[in-house]
């Protein structure tokens, strides 16, 4: 079963003369362990796709299912619980709370979900450890480098038992080496079963995905085929 | 990269046999560049003729060892610092295809651009997968893979820019200055 499924999803903002069609009849399914990258020029609907997938906005028409559950049939409380428990977000500008330490940022969603503070903190420490940040747990965001902040954000996005990771330009504010490290971490999360949707305009970041889809004017216009193994690059005669 | 200078670089570390040179060449270039032993011996003969390497005079064949001469070391140092030819090729195939597609009746240039963009991304996915699987342990391979990824990335950026520029251009835009004027301006030779 797909972790995320979008069926003929459309989103229209405004009406009449001010109507803006952000998404048109988008179909998308992301399975556990899979990373899908979404590319397209600005204004193509990439961010709307993410906010609708993450239940932050409702589609104008069409259906969204997360973990098999139809978002349209959930109450506000159920949607909030889904966002706290099953969905992780990673943003270009990290969106960490400046007054909280790294581990407090990571464990906050668990605490909000009712987990005892001590257990939430232990889960937060464990998530930071997995991302190589154990020694930064007590640091505040402004004491961390950009790459470290994004790793904290990824820890927050995968802490607990989250199945869906939604990332909006996660490498946009990072240099290429740090950006690569961040994509490698998202890849690792997928290897542990997380389904990821990564919106990016950067081809190098997109190339970490199993599948890349291209949006234009709110429509999915194209997508990559599953790539052949890398051994095809090393075939005799491929050298220049 | 020339095989000639690659062999000089390997011999700068000390005397070596032909077969050894081939193996080391392949491992240093991340094994993405197969080289046959015939190429190695032909190149060594030319280097010897030009006084850049010398053989130990033993019998012909695999037991013959080569070492760098002073002239060879000078040639290698000069090559390392000589900028490669980065002037734009006179006929970049992709650029030509887009230039043709933008003027050809009945052809959607954006669809042509997207076909190339998809192909390039698929190629980058393969390189990235290789990097993810193996390159952690092999510096040479990681460097080669990075070079390919940055090169393909720059082509995609050009396609994105071209896509936007064509969309913004008025539909009845004139064909622009005659190519001969452009050639004169940027100094491209025929």
Coordinates of C-alpha atoms in Angstrom, one line a residue:
Chain A
X1 CA 0.0 0.0 0.0
X2 CA 1.3 3.5 -0.9
X3 CA 2.1 5.8 2.0
X4 CA 0.9 8.7 0.0
X5 CA -1.6 8.6 -2.8
X6 CA -3.0 11.5 -4.7
X7 CA -5.9 10.8 -7.1
X8 CA -6.9 13.5 -9.7
X9 CA -6.0 16.2 -7.2
X10 CA -6.8 19.8 -8.3
X11 CA -6.4 23.0 -6.4
X12 CA -7.8 26.3 -7.4
X13 CA -7.3 29.6 -5.5
X14 CA -9.6 32.5 -5.8
X15 CA -12.5 32.6 -8.3
X16 CA -13.6 34.4 -11.4
X17 CA -11.0 36.9 -12.7
X18 CA -8.6 36.2 -9.8
X19 CA -8.8 32.4 -10.2
X20 CA -5.4 30.7 -10.1
X21 CA -5.2 27.0 -10.9
X22 CA -2.3 25.6 -8.8
X23 CA -2.8 21.9 -9.5
X24 CA -4.7 20.0 -12.2
X25 CA -5.7 16.4 -12.0
X26 CA -2.4 15.3 -10.3
X27 CA -2.0 11.6 -9.7
X28 CA 0.9 10.5 -7.5
X29 CA 1.6 7.4 -5.5
X30 CA 4.6 7.0 -3.2
X31 CA 5.4 3.6 -1.7
X32 CA 7.3 2.9 1.5
X33 CA 11.1 3.3 1.0
X34 CA 10.6 5.3 -2.1
X35 CA 11.8 8.9 -2.8
X36 CA 10.1 10.9 -5.4
X37 CA 11.5 14.3 -6.5
X38 CA 9.2 17.0 -7.9
X39 CA 10.8 19.4 -10.3
X40 CA 9.3 22.4 -12.2
X41 CA 9.7 26.1 -12.7
X42 CA 8.5 28.5 -9.9
X43 CA 4.7 28.7 -10.0
X44 CA 4.3 25.2 -11.4
X45 CA 2.5 24.0 -8.3
X46 CA 5.3 22.2 -6.5
X47 CA 4.7 23.8 -3.1
X48 CA 0.9 23.3 -3.4
X49 CA 1.5 19.7 -4.0
X50 CA 3.4 19.4 -0.8
X51 CA 1.0 21.3 1.4
X52 CA -1.9 19.2 0.1
X53 CA 0.0 16.0 0.6
X54 CA 0.8 17.1 4.1
X55 CA -2.9 17.9 4.8
X56 CA -2.1 21.6 5.5
X57 CA -4.5 22.4 2.8
X58 CA -7.5 20.6 1.3
X59 CA -7.7 20.0 -2.5
X60 CA -10.5 21.7 -4.5
X61 CA -11.2 18.3 -6.0
X62 CA -9.7 14.8 -6.0
X63 CA -8.6 12.5 -3.2
X64 CA -5.6 12.4 -0.9
X65 CA -4.8 9.2 1.1
X66 CA -2.0 9.0 3.7
X67 CA -1.3 5.5 5.0
X68 CA -4.5 4.4 3.3
X69 CA -6.7 6.9 5.2
X70 CA -8.7 9.4 3.2
X71 CA -7.9 12.9 4.4
X72 CA -11.3 14.2 3.3
X73 CA -13.0 11.8 5.8
X74 CA -10.9 12.9 8.8
X75 CA -11.9 15.4 11.4
X76 CA -9.7 18.3 12.2
X77 CA -8.4 16.5 15.3
X78 CA -7.6 13.4 13.3
X79 CA -5.8 15.5 10.7
X80 CA -3.7 17.2 13.4
X81 CA -2.9 13.8 14.9
X82 CA -1.8 12.5 11.5
X83 CA 0.5 15.5 11.0
X84 CA 2.0 15.0 14.4
X85 CA 2.5 11.3 14.2
X86 CA 2.9 10.3 10.5
X87 CA 4.1 13.2 8.5
X88 CA 7.5 15.0 8.8
X89 CA 8.3 18.3 7.1
X90 CA 11.7 19.7 6.0
X91 CA 11.9 23.2 4.8
X92 CA 14.6 25.2 2.9
X93 CA 15.0 27.6 5.9
X94 CA 14.9 24.7 8.5
X95 CA 12.0 26.2 10.6
X96 CA 13.5 25.3 13.9
X97 CA 12.2 27.1 17.0
X98 CA 15.0 29.4 18.1
X99 CA 14.2 29.2 21.8
X100 CA 14.5 25.4 21.9
X101 CA 17.6 23.3 21.8
X102 CA 18.2 20.7 19.1
X103 CA 16.8 17.9 21.1
X104 CA 13.8 19.9 22.3
X105 CA 13.0 20.8 18.7
X106 CA 13.1 17.1 17.7
X107 CA 11.1 15.8 20.6
X108 CA 8.5 18.6 20.5
X109 CA 6.1 16.9 18.1
X110 CA 6.1 13.7 20.3
X111 CA 5.4 15.8 23.4
X112 CA 2.6 17.6 21.7
X113 CA 1.2 14.2 20.8
X114 CA 1.0 13.3 24.5
X115 CA 4.2 11.3 25.0
X116 CA 5.8 11.8 28.4
X117 CA 8.6 14.4 28.3
X118 CA 11.3 11.9 29.3
X119 CA 10.4 9.4 26.7
X120 CA 10.0 12.1 24.0
X121 CA 13.5 13.4 24.9
X122 CA 15.0 9.9 24.7
X123 CA 13.4 9.4 21.2
X124 CA 14.8 12.8 20.2
X125 CA 18.3 12.0 21.4
X126 CA 18.1 8.7 19.5
X127 CA 17.0 10.5 16.3
X128 CA 19.9 13.0 16.6
X129 CA 22.3 10.1 17.2
X130 CA 21.2 8.4 14.0
X131 CA 22.0 11.6 12.1
X132 CA 25.4 12.0 13.8
X133 CA 24.3 15.0 16.0
X134 CA 24.4 13.4 19.5
X135 CA 27.0 16.0 20.6
X136 CA 24.8 18.9 19.4
X137 CA 21.6 17.9 21.3
X138 CA 21.9 20.8 23.8
X139 CA 22.8 23.5 21.3
X140 CA 20.3 26.1 20.2
X141 CA 19.7 26.6 16.4
X142 CA 21.9 29.7 16.2
X143 CA 24.8 27.7 17.6
X144 CA 24.6 25.3 14.7
X145 CA 25.8 25.5 11.1
X146 CA 23.3 25.4 8.2
X147 CA 24.0 21.8 7.5
X148 CA 23.6 20.9 11.2
X149 CA 20.3 22.8 11.4
X150 CA 19.0 20.9 8.4
X151 CA 20.0 17.6 10.0
X152 CA 18.1 18.5 13.1
X153 CA 15.1 19.3 10.9
X154 CA 15.4 15.9 9.3
X155 CA 15.7 14.2 12.8
X156 CA 12.5 16.1 13.7
X157 CA 10.8 14.9 10.5
X158 CA 11.6 11.2 11.1
X159 CA 11.4 11.0 14.9
X160 CA 8.9 8.5 16.3
X161 CA 7.3 6.3 13.7
X162 CA 6.8 8.8 10.8
X163 CA 6.1 7.2 7.4
X164 CA 5.9 10.2 5.1
X165 CA 8.7 12.9 4.8
X166 CA 7.8 16.0 2.8
X167 CA 10.7 18.3 1.9
X168 CA 10.5 21.7 0.2
X169 CA 13.9 22.7 -1.3
X170 CA 15.8 21.0 1.6
X171 CA 19.2 21.8 0.0
X172 CA 18.2 25.3 -1.2
X173 CA 20.2 27.1 1.5
X174 CA 23.2 24.8 1.6
X175 CA 26.5 24.4 -0.3
X176 CA 26.9 21.4 -2.5
X177 CA 28.8 19.2 -0.1
X178 CA 26.3 19.9 2.8
X179 CA 23.4 19.5 0.4
X180 CA 24.7 16.1 -0.7
X181 CA 25.0 15.1 3.0
X182 CA 21.3 16.1 3.5
X183 CA 20.1 14.1 0.5
X184 CA 22.1 11.1 1.7
X185 CA 20.3 11.3 5.0
X186 CA 16.9 11.5 3.3
X187 CA 17.9 8.5 1.2
X188 CA 18.9 6.6 4.4
X189 CA 15.5 7.4 6.0
X190 CA 13.9 5.9 2.9
X191 CA 16.0 2.8 3.2
X192 CA 14.4 2.4 6.6
X193 CA 11.0 2.5 5.1
X194 CA 10.0 6.2 5.0
X195 CA 8.3 7.5 1.8
X196 CA 9.7 10.9 0.8
X197 CA 8.5 13.6 -1.6
X198 CA 11.2 16.2 -2.2
X199 CA 10.4 19.4 -4.1
X200 CA 13.5 20.9 -5.6
X201 CA 14.7 22.9 -8.6
X202 CA 18.2 21.4 -8.2
X203 CA 19.0 18.6 -10.5
X204 CA 21.8 17.2 -8.3
X205 CA 19.4 16.9 -5.3
X206 CA 16.6 15.4 -7.6
X207 CA 19.0 12.8 -8.8
X208 CA 19.0 11.1 -5.4
X209 CA 15.3 10.2 -6.0
X210 CA 14.0 6.8 -7.3
X211 CA 11.7 8.8 -9.6
X212 CA 11.5 12.4 -10.7
X213 CA 8.3 14.0 -11.8
X214 CA 8.0 17.2 -13.7
X215 CA 5.3 19.8 -13.0
X216 CA 4.3 22.5 -15.3
X217 CA 1.2 24.8 -14.9
X218 CA -0.1 22.5 -12.2
X219 CA 0.1 19.3 -14.3
X220 CA 2.5 16.4 -14.1
X221 CA 3.9 16.6 -17.6
X222 CA 6.6 14.0 -17.5
X223 CA 8.5 11.6 -15.3
X224 CA 11.7 9.6 -15.3
X225 CA 11.7 5.9 -15.9
X226 CA 13.2 3.6 -13.2
X227 CA 16.9 4.0 -13.9
X228 CA 19.0 1.0 -15.0
X229 CA 21.7 0.1 -12.6
X230 CA 24.9 2.2 -12.5
X231 CA 26.8 -0.6 -14.0
X232 CA 25.5 0.6 -17.4
X233 CA 27.7 3.7 -17.0
X234 CA 30.8 1.5 -16.7
X235 CA 30.1 -0.6 -19.8
X236 CA 33.1 -0.9 -22.1
X237 CA 33.0 1.8 -24.7
X238 CA 31.3 4.3 -22.4
X239 CA 34.6 6.0 -21.6
X240 CA 35.4 9.2 -23.4
Chain B
X1 CA 42.9 13.7 -20.8
X2 CA 45.8 12.3 -22.8
X3 CA 47.0 8.8 -22.0
X4 CA 50.5 10.2 -22.7
X5 CA 50.4 12.5 -19.7
X6 CA 48.6 10.0 -17.5
X7 CA 51.5 7.6 -18.1
X8 CA 54.1 10.3 -17.4
X9 CA 52.2 11.0 -14.1
X10 CA 52.3 7.3 -13.1
X11 CA 56.0 7.0 -14.0
X12 CA 56.7 10.1 -11.8
X13 CA 56.2 7.8 -8.9
X14 CA 59.0 5.5 -10.0
X15 CA 59.8 2.9 -12.7
X16 CA 57.0 0.6 -13.8
X17 CA 56.1 -2.1 -16.3
X18 CA 53.6 -1.7 -19.1
X19 CA 50.9 -3.9 -17.6
X20 CA 51.3 -2.3 -14.2
X21 CA 50.8 1.1 -15.9
X22 CA 47.5 -0.1 -17.4
X23 CA 46.2 -1.4 -14.1
X24 CA 47.1 1.7 -12.2
X25 CA 45.7 4.0 -14.9
X26 CA 42.3 2.3 -14.7
X27 CA 42.2 2.3 -10.9
X28 CA 43.2 6.0 -10.7
X29 CA 40.5 7.0 -13.1
X30 CA 37.8 5.3 -11.0
X31 CA 37.8 2.4 -13.6
X32 CA 35.5 4.4 -15.8
X33 CA 38.1 4.6 -18.5
X34 CA 39.1 1.2 -19.9
X35 CA 42.5 1.2 -21.6
X36 CA 43.9 -1.7 -23.7
X37 CA 47.5 -2.8 -23.2
X38 CA 48.2 -2.0 -26.9
X39 CA 47.5 1.7 -26.3
X40 CA 49.9 1.6 -23.4
X41 CA 52.8 0.1 -25.3
X42 CA 52.2 2.4 -28.4
X43 CA 52.2 5.4 -26.1
X44 CA 55.3 4.3 -24.3
X45 CA 57.2 3.8 -27.6
X46 CA 56.3 7.4 -28.6
X47 CA 57.3 8.8 -25.2
X48 CA 60.6 6.9 -25.5
X49 CA 61.1 8.3 -29.0
X50 CA 60.5 11.8 -27.8
X51 CA 63.0 11.4 -24.9
X52 CA 60.4 11.7 -22.2
X53 CA 60.8 8.2 -20.8
X54 CA 63.6 5.6 -21.0
X55 CA 63.4 1.8 -20.8
X56 CA 65.8 -0.3 -18.8
X57 CA 67.0 -2.0 -21.9
X58 CA 65.8 -5.5 -20.9
X59 CA 64.2 -7.7 -23.5
X60 CA 61.1 -6.5 -25.2
X61 CA 57.8 -7.5 -23.7
X62 CA 56.1 -7.4 -20.3
X63 CA 59.4 -7.5 -18.4
X64 CA 60.5 -4.2 -19.8
X65 CA 60.5 -1.4 -17.2
X66 CA 60.2 2.3 -18.0
X67 CA 61.2 5.4 -16.0
X68 CA 60.7 9.1 -16.4
X69 CA 63.5 11.4 -17.8
X70 CA 64.2 14.9 -16.8
X71 CA 62.5 16.1 -20.0
X72 CA 59.5 13.9 -19.1
X73 CA 59.2 15.5 -15.6
X74 CA 59.3 19.0 -17.3
X75 CA 56.6 18.0 -19.8
X76 CA 54.4 16.7 -17.0
X77 CA 54.7 19.8 -14.8
X78 CA 53.9 22.0 -17.8
X79 CA 50.9 19.9 -18.8
X80 CA 49.4 20.1 -15.2
X81 CA 49.4 23.9 -15.4
X82 CA 48.3 24.3 -19.0
X83 CA 44.6 25.2 -19.0
X84 CA 42.5 22.7 -21.0
X85 CA 40.7 23.9 -24.1
X86 CA 37.4 25.2 -22.6
X87 CA 36.4 27.3 -25.6
X88 CA 32.9 26.4 -26.7
X89 CA 32.8 23.7 -29.3
X90 CA 31.8 25.1 -32.7
X91 CA 28.8 22.7 -33.0
X92 CA 27.4 21.8 -29.6
X93 CA 24.8 19.2 -30.7
X94 CA 22.2 20.0 -28.0
X95 CA 22.4 23.7 -28.7
X96 CA 22.0 23.1 -32.4
X97 CA 18.9 20.9 -31.7
X98 CA 17.2 23.5 -29.6
X99 CA 18.1 26.3 -32.1
X100 CA 16.5 24.1 -34.9
X101 CA 13.4 23.2 -32.7
X102 CA 12.6 26.8 -31.9
X103 CA 12.2 27.7 -35.6
X104 CA 10.8 24.5 -37.0
X105 CA 7.1 24.7 -37.8
X106 CA 5.0 22.1 -36.0
X107 CA 7.6 21.3 -33.4
X108 CA 7.0 22.1 -29.7
X109 CA 10.4 23.3 -28.5
X110 CA 9.4 22.9 -24.9
X111 CA 8.6 19.3 -25.4
X112 CA 12.0 18.8 -27.1
X113 CA 13.6 20.6 -24.1
X114 CA 11.8 18.4 -21.7
X115 CA 12.8 15.2 -23.5
X116 CA 16.5 16.2 -23.1
X117 CA 15.9 17.3 -19.5
X118 CA 14.4 14.0 -18.6
X119 CA 17.2 12.1 -20.3
X120 CA 19.9 14.1 -18.5
X121 CA 18.2 13.6 -15.1
X122 CA 18.0 9.9 -15.7
X123 CA 21.7 9.9 -16.4
X124 CA 22.4 11.9 -13.2
X125 CA 20.3 9.4 -11.2
X126 CA 22.6 6.6 -12.4
X127 CA 25.7 8.6 -11.4
X128 CA 24.3 9.5 -8.0
X129 CA 23.3 5.9 -7.4
X130 CA 26.9 4.9 -8.2
X131 CA 28.1 7.6 -5.7
X132 CA 25.7 6.4 -3.1
X133 CA 26.7 2.8 -3.5
X134 CA 30.4 2.9 -3.9
X135 CA 32.1 6.2 -4.1
X136 CA 32.5 6.7 -0.3
X137 CA 35.5 4.4 -0.4
X138 CA 37.2 5.5 -3.6
X139 CA 38.3 9.1 -3.9
X140 CA 39.1 8.8 -7.6
X141 CA 35.7 7.5 -8.4
X142 CA 34.0 10.1 -6.3
X143 CA 35.9 12.9 -8.1
X144 CA 35.0 11.5 -11.5
X145 CA 31.3 11.1 -10.6
X146 CA 31.2 14.7 -9.2
X147 CA 32.7 16.0 -12.5
X148 CA 30.0 14.1 -14.5
X149 CA 27.2 15.4 -12.2
X150 CA 28.3 19.0 -12.3
X151 CA 28.7 18.8 -16.1
X152 CA 25.2 17.3 -16.6
X153 CA 23.8 19.7 -14.1
X154 CA 25.1 22.7 -16.0
X155 CA 23.5 21.4 -19.2
X156 CA 20.1 21.1 -17.4
X157 CA 20.5 24.6 -16.1
X158 CA 21.1 25.8 -19.6
X159 CA 17.9 24.0 -20.7
X160 CA 15.9 25.5 -17.9
X161 CA 17.2 29.0 -18.8
X162 CA 16.5 28.4 -22.5
X163 CA 13.0 27.1 -21.7
X164 CA 12.2 30.3 -19.8
X165 CA 13.8 32.6 -22.3
X166 CA 11.8 31.1 -25.2
X167 CA 8.6 31.4 -23.2
X168 CA 9.3 35.1 -22.5
X169 CA 10.3 35.8 -26.1
X170 CA 7.6 37.4 -28.3
X171 CA 6.1 34.8 -30.7
X172 CA 7.0 36.9 -33.7
X173 CA 10.6 37.7 -32.6
X174 CA 12.9 38.4 -35.5
X175 CA 15.6 35.8 -36.3
X176 CA 18.2 38.1 -34.7
X177 CA 21.5 39.2 -36.0
X178 CA 23.0 37.2 -38.8
X179 CA 25.2 34.4 -37.5
X180 CA 28.2 35.9 -39.2
X181 CA 28.0 39.0 -37.0
X182 CA 27.8 36.8 -33.9
X183 CA 30.8 34.8 -35.1
X184 CA 32.8 38.0 -35.6
X185 CA 31.7 39.3 -32.2
X186 CA 32.8 36.2 -30.2
X187 CA 35.7 35.3 -32.4
X188 CA 34.6 31.9 -33.4
X189 CA 36.4 30.5 -36.4
X190 CA 34.6 28.6 -39.0

